[in-house]
PDB file of C-alpha atoms in Angstrom:
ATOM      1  CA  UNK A 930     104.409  93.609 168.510  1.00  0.00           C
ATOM      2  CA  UNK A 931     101.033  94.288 169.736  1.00  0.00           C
ATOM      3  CA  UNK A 932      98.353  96.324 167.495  1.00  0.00           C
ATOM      4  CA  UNK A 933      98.089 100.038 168.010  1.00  0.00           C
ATOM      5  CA  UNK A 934      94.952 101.780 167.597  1.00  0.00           C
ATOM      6  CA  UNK A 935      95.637 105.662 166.540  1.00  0.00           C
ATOM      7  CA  UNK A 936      92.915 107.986 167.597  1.00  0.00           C
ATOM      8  CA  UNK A 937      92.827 111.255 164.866  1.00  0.00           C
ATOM      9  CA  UNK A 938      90.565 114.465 165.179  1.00  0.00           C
ATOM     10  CA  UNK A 939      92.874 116.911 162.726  1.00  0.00           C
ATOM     11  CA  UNK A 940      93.921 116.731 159.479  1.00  0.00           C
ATOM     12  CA  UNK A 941      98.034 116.844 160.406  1.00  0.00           C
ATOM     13  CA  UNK A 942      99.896 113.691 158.817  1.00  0.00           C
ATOM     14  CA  UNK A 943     101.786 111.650 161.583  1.00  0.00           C
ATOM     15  CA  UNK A 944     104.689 109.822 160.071  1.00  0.00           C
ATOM     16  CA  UNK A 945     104.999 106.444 159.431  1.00  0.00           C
ATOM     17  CA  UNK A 946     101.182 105.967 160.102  1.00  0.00           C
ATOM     18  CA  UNK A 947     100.897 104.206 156.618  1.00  0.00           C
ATOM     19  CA  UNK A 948     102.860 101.179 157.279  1.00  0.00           C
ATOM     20  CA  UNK A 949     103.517  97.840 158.629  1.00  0.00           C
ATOM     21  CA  UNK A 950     106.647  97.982 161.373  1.00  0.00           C
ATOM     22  CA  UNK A 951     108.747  95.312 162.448  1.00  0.00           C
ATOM     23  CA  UNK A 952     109.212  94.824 166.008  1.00  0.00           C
ATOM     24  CA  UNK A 953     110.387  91.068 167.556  1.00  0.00           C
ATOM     25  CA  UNK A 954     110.173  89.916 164.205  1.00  0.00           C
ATOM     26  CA  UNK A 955     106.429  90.727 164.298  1.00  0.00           C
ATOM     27  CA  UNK A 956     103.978  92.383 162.720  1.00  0.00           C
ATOM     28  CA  UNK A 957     102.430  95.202 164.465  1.00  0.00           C
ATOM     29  CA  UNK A 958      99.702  96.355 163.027  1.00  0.00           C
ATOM     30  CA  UNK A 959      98.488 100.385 162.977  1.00  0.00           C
ATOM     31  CA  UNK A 960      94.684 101.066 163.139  1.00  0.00           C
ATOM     32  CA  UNK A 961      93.205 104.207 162.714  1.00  0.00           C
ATOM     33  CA  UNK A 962      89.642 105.929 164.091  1.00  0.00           C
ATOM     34  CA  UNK A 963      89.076 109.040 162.497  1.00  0.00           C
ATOM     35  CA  UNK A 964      86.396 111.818 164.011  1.00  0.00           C
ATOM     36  CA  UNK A 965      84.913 112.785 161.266  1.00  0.00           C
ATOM     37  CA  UNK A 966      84.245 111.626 157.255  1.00  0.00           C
ATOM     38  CA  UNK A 967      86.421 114.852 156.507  1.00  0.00           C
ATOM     39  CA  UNK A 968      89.482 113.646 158.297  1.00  0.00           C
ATOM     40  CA  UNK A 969      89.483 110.449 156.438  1.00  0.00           C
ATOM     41  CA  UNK A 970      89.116 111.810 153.094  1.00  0.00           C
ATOM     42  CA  UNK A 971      91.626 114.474 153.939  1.00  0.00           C
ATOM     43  CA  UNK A 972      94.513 111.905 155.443  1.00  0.00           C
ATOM     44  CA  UNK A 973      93.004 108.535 153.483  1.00  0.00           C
ATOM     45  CA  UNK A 974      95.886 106.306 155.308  1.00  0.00           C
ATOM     46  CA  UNK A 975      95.586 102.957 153.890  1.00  0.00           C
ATOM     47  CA  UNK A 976      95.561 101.069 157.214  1.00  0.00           C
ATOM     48  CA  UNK A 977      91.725  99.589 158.301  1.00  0.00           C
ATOM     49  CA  UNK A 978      90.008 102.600 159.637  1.00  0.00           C
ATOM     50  CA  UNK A 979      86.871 103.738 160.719  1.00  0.00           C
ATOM     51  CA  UNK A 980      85.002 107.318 161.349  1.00  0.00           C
ATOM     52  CA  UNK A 981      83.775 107.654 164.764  1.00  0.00           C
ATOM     53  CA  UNK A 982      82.261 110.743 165.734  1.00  0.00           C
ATOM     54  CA  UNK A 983      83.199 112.961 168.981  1.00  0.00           C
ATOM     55  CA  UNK A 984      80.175 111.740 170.934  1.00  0.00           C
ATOM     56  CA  UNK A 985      78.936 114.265 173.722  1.00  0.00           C
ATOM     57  CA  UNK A 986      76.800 113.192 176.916  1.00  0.00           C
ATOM     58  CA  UNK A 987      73.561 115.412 176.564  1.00  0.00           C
ATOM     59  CA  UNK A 988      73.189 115.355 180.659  1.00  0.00           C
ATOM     60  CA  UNK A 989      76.446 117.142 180.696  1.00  0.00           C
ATOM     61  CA  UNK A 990      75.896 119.804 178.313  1.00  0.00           C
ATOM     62  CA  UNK A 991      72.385 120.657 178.656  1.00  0.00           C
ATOM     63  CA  UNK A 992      71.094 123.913 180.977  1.00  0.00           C
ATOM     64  CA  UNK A 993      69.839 122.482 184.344  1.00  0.00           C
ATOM     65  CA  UNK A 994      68.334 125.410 184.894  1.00  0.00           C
ATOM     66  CA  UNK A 995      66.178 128.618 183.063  1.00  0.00           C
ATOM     67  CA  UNK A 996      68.351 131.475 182.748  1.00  0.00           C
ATOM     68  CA  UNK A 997      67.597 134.690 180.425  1.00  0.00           C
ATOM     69  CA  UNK A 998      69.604 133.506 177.220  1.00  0.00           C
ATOM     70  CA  UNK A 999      71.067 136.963 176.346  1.00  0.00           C
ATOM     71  CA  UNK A1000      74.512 136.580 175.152  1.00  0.00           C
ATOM     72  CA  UNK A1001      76.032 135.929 172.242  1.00  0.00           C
ATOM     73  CA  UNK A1002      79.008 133.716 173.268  1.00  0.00           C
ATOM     74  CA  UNK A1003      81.928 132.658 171.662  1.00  0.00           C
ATOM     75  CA  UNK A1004      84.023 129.519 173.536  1.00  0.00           C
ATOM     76  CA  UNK A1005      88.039 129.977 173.081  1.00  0.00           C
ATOM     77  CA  UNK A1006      89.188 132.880 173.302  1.00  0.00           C
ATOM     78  CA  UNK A1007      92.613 131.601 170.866  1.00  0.00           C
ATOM     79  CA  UNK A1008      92.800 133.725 167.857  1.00  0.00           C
ATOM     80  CA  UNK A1009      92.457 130.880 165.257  1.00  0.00           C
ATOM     81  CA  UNK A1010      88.908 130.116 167.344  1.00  0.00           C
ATOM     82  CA  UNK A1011      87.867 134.175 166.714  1.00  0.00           C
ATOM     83  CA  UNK A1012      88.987 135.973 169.732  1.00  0.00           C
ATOM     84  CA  UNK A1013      89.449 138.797 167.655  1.00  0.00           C
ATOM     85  CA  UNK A1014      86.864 138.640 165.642  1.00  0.00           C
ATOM     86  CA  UNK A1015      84.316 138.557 168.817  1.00  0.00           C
ATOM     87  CA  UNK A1016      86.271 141.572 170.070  1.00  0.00           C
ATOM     88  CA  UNK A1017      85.622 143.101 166.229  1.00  0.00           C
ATOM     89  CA  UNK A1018      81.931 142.528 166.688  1.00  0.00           C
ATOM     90  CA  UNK A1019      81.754 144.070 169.757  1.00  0.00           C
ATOM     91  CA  UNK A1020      82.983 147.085 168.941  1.00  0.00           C
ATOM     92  CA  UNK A1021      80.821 147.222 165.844  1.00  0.00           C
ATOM     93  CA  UNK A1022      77.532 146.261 167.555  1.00  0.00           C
ATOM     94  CA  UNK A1023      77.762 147.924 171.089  1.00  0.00           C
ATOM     95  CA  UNK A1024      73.878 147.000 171.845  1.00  0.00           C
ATOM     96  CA  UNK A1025      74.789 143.511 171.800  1.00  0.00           C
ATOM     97  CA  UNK A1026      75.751 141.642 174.895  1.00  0.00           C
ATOM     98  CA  UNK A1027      78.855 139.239 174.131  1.00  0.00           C
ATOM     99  CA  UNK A1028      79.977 136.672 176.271  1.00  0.00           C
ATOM    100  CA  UNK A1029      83.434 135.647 176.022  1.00  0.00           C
ATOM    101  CA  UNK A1030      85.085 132.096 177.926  1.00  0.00           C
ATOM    102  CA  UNK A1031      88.460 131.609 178.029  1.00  0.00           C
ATOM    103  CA  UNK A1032      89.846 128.549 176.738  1.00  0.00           C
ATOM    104  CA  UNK A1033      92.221 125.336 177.658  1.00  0.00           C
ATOM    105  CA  UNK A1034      94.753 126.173 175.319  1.00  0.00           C
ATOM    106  CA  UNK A1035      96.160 128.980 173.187  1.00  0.00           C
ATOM    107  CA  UNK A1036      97.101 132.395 173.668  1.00  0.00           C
ATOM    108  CA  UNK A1037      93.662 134.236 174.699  1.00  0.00           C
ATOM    109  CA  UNK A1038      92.571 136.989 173.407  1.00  0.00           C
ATOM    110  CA  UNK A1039      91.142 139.664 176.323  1.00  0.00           C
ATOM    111  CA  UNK A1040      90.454 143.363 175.766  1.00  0.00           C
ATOM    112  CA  UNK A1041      88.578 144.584 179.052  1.00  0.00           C
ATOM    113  CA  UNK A1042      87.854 147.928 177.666  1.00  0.00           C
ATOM    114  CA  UNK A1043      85.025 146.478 175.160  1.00  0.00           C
ATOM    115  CA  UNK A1044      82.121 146.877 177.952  1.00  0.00           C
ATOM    116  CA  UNK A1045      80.187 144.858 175.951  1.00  0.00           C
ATOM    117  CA  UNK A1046      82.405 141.733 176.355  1.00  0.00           C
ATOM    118  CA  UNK A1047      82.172 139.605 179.935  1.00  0.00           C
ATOM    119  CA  UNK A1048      84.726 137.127 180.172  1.00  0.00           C
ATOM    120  CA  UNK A1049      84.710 134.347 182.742  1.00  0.00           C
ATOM    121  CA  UNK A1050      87.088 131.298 183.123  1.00  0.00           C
ATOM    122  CA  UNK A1051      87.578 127.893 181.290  1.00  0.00           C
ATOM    123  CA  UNK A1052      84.658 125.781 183.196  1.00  0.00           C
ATOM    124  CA  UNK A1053      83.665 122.120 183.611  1.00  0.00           C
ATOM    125  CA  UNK A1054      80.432 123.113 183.778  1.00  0.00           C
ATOM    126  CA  UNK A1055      79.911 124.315 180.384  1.00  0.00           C
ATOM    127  CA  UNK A1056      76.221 123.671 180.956  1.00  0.00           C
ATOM    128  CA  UNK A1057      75.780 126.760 183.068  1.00  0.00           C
ATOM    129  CA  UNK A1058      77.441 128.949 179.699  1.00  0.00           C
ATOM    130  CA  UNK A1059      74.566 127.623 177.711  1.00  0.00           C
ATOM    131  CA  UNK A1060      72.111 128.386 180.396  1.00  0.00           C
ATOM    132  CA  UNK A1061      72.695 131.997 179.214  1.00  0.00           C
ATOM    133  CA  UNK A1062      73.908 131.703 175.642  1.00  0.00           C
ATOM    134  CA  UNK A1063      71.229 132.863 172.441  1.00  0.00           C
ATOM    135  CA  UNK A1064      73.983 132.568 170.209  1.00  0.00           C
ATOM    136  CA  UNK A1065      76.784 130.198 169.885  1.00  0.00           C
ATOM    137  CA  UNK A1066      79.488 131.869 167.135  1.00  0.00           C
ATOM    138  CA  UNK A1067      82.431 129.946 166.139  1.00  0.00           C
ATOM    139  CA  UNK A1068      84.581 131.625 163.580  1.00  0.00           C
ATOM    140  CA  UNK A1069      87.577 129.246 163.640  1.00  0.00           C
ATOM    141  CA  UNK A1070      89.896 129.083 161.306  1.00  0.00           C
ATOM    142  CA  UNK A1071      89.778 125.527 161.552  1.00  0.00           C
ATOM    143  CA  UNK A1072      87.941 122.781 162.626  1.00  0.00           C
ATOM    144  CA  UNK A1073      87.910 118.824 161.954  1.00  0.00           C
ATOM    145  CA  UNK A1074      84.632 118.787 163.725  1.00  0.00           C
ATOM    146  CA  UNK A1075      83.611 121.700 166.525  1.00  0.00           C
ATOM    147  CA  UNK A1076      82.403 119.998 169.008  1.00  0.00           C
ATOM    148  CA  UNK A1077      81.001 123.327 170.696  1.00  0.00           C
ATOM    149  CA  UNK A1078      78.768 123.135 168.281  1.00  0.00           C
ATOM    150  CA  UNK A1079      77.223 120.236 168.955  1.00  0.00           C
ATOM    151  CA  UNK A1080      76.888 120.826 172.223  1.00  0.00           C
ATOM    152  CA  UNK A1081      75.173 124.191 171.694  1.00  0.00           C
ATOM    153  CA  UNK A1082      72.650 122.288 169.205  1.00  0.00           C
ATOM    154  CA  UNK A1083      71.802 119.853 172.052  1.00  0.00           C
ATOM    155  CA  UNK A1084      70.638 123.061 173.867  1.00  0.00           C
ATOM    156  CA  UNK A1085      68.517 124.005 170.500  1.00  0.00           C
ATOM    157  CA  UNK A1086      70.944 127.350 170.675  1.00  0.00           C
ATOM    158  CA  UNK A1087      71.618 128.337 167.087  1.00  0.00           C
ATOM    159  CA  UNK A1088      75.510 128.753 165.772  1.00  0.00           C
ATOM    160  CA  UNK A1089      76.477 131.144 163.173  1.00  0.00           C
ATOM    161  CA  UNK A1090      80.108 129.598 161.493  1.00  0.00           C
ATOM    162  CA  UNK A1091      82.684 129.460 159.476  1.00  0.00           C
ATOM    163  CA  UNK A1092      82.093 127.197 156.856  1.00  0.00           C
ATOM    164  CA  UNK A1093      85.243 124.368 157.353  1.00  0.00           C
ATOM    165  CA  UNK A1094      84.628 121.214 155.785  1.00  0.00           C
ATOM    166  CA  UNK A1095      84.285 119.659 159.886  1.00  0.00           C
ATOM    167  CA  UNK A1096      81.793 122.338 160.767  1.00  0.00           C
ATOM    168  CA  UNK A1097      79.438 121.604 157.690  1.00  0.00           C
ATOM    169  CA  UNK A1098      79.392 117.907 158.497  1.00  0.00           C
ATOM    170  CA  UNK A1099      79.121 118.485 161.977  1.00  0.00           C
ATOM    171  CA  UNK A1100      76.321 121.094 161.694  1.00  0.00           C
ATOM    172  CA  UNK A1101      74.377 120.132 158.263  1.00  0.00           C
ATOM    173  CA  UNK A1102      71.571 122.158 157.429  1.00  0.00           C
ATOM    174  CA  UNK A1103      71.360 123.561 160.645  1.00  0.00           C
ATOM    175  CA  UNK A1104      74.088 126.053 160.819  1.00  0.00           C
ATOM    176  CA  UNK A1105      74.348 129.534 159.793  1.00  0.00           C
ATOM    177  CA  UNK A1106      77.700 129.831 157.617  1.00  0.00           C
ATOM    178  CA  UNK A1107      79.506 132.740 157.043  1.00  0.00           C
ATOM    179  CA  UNK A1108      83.185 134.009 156.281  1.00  0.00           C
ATOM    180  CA  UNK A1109      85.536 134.419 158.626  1.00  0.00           C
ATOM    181  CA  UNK A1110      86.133 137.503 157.520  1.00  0.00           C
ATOM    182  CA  UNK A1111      82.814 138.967 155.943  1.00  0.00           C
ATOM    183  CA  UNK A1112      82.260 140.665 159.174  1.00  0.00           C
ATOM    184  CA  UNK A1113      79.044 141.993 157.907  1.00  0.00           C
ATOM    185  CA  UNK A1114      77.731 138.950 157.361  1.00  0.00           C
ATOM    186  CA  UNK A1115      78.532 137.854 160.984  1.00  0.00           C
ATOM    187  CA  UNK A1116      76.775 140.806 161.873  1.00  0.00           C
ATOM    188  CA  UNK A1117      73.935 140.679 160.078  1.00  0.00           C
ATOM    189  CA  UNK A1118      73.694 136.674 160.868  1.00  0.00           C
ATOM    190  CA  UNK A1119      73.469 137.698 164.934  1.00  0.00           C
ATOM    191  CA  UNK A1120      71.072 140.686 164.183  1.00  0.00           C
ATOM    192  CA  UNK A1121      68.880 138.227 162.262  1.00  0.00           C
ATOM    193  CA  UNK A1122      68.165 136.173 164.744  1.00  0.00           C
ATOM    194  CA  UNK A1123      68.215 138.590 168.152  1.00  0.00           C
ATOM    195  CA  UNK A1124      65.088 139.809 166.271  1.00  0.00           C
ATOM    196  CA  UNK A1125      63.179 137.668 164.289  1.00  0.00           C
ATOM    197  CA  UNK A1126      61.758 135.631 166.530  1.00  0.00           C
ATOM    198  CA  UNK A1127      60.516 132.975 164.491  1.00  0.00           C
ATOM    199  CA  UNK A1128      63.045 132.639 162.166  1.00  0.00           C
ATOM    200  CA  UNK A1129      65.288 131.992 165.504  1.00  0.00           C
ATOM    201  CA  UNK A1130      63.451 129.516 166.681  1.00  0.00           C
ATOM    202  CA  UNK A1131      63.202 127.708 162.985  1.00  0.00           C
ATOM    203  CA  UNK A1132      66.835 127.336 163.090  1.00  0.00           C
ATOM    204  CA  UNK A1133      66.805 126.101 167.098  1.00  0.00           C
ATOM    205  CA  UNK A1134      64.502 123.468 165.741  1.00  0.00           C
ATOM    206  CA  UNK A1135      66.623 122.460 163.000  1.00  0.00           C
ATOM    207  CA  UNK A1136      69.754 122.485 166.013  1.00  0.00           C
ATOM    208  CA  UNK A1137      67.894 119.927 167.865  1.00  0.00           C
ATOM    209  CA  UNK A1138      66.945 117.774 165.166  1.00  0.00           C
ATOM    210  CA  UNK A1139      70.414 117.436 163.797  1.00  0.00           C
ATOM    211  CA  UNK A1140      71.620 116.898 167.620  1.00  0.00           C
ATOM    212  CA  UNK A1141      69.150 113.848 167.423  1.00  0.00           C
ATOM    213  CA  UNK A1142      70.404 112.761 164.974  1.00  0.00           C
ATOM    214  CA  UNK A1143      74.133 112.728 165.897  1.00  0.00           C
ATOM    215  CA  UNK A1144      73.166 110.852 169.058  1.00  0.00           C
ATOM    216  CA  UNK A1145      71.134 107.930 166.422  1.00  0.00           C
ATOM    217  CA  UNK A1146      74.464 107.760 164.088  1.00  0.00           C
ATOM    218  CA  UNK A1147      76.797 107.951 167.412  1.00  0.00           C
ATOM    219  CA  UNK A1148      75.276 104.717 169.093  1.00  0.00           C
ATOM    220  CA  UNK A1149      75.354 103.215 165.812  1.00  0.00           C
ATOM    221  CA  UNK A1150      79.431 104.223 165.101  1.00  0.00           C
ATOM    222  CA  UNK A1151      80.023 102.507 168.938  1.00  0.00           C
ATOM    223  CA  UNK A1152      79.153  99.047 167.595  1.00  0.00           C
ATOM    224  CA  UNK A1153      80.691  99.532 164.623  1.00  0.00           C
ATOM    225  CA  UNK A1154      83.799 100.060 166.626  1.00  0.00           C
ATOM    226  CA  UNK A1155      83.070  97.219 168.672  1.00  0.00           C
ATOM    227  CA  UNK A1156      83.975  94.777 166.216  1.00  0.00           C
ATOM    228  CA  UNK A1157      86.321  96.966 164.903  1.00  0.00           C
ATOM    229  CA  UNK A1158      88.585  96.955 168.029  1.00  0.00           C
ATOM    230  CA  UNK A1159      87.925  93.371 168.287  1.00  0.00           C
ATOM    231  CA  UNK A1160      89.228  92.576 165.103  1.00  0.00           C
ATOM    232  CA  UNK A1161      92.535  94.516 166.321  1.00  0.00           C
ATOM    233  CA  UNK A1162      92.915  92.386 169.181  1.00  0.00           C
ATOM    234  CA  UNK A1163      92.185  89.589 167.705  1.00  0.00           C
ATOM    235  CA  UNK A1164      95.256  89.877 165.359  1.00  0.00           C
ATOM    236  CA  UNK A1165      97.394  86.966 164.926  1.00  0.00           C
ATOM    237  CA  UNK A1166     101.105  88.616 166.988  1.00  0.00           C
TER     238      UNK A1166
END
């Protein structure tokens, strides 16, 4: 009989979600926080709901220290992230280092004999990978919101992805979109800005702006929840 408060960062319909249960003879109430404005308009329950978006600590995510940024890193290995299209772009652009970490979940995708590849384990310390990352790629097949990405725009690191609906609205005009599979385009995306020096650090600008802003609309969405919650708890059992 008590209120339940369903947390949702993909698009999959739970079940029963869109209704009022009887337990004890009681109401209990079902209220939703989505992670992103594309979730809601994708699911649209008609329970009270709000859009909170995946907030990320900047002193956890940011590089402590200098490092040469050299590699063009992709984070999750799992097919639907792009493990195989990182190993694809390897192949097809040997004079680019590629950094490859292993993820929490999924099948990953490993093929040592691409020389051009370095793999290292799922870490904690995901600041030290952006210590060293140019390029941030993500071509997922899906994503609600990414939150690599936001965490390589807090390090003013550029990201060159897939266009879902949770990217865009994660990464605005900031991100570099292309197909997931125009693998030219990926290529010629990473070339771009390896060598044009200003045009790289035009977009890093744009990554840290939008990361600015995220942490303005985030504190913001927290009070709004607040009272949200609140009004939960505050529900007459």
């Amino acid at each position: 009989g008590k209120p339940y408060v369903l947390l949702v960062h993909n698009t999959h319909r739970y079940a029963g979600i869109a209704e009022k249960h009887k337990s004890e003879k009681r109401d209990r109430w079902i209220y939703v926080v989505y992670n992103s404005e594309y979730t809601r308009e994708a699911l649209r329950y008609p329970n009270p709901s709000i859009v909170v978006h995946p907030f990320v600590d900047p002193d956890r995510v940011k590089a402590k220290k200098k490092e040469r940024k050299k590699y063009v890193t992709l984070i999750n290995l799992w097919e639907g992230k792009g493990g195989k299209v990182l190993q694809q772009l390897a192949k097809e652009m040997p004079e680019v280092d590629f950094l490859g970490v292993k993820g929490g979940y999924g099948r990953q995708e490993i093929d040592e004999k691409i020389k051009n590849i370095k793999y290292v384990e799922n870490t904690p310390d995901i600041a030290s990978v952006y210590a060293k990352t140019k390029v941030l790629i993500m071509p997922s097949a899906y994503e609600s919101f990414g939150r690599t990405a936001l965490e390589a725009m807090i390090n003013g690191i550029p990201v060159v992805a897939t266009p879902t609906k949770g990217l865009i609205e994660n990464l605005g005009e900031a991100g570099i979109y292309v197909d997931i599979e125009n693998v030219e385009g990926w290529k010629q995306a990473i070339k771009k800005l390896l060598e044009d020096k200003d045009y790289y650090n035009e977009i890093s600008d744009k990554c840290l702006k939008r990361a600015k802003e995220h942490e303005v609309k985030f504190l913001k969405e927290i009070d709004e929840l607040e009272l949200f919650l609140l009004d939960a708890i505050n529900k007459k059992l």
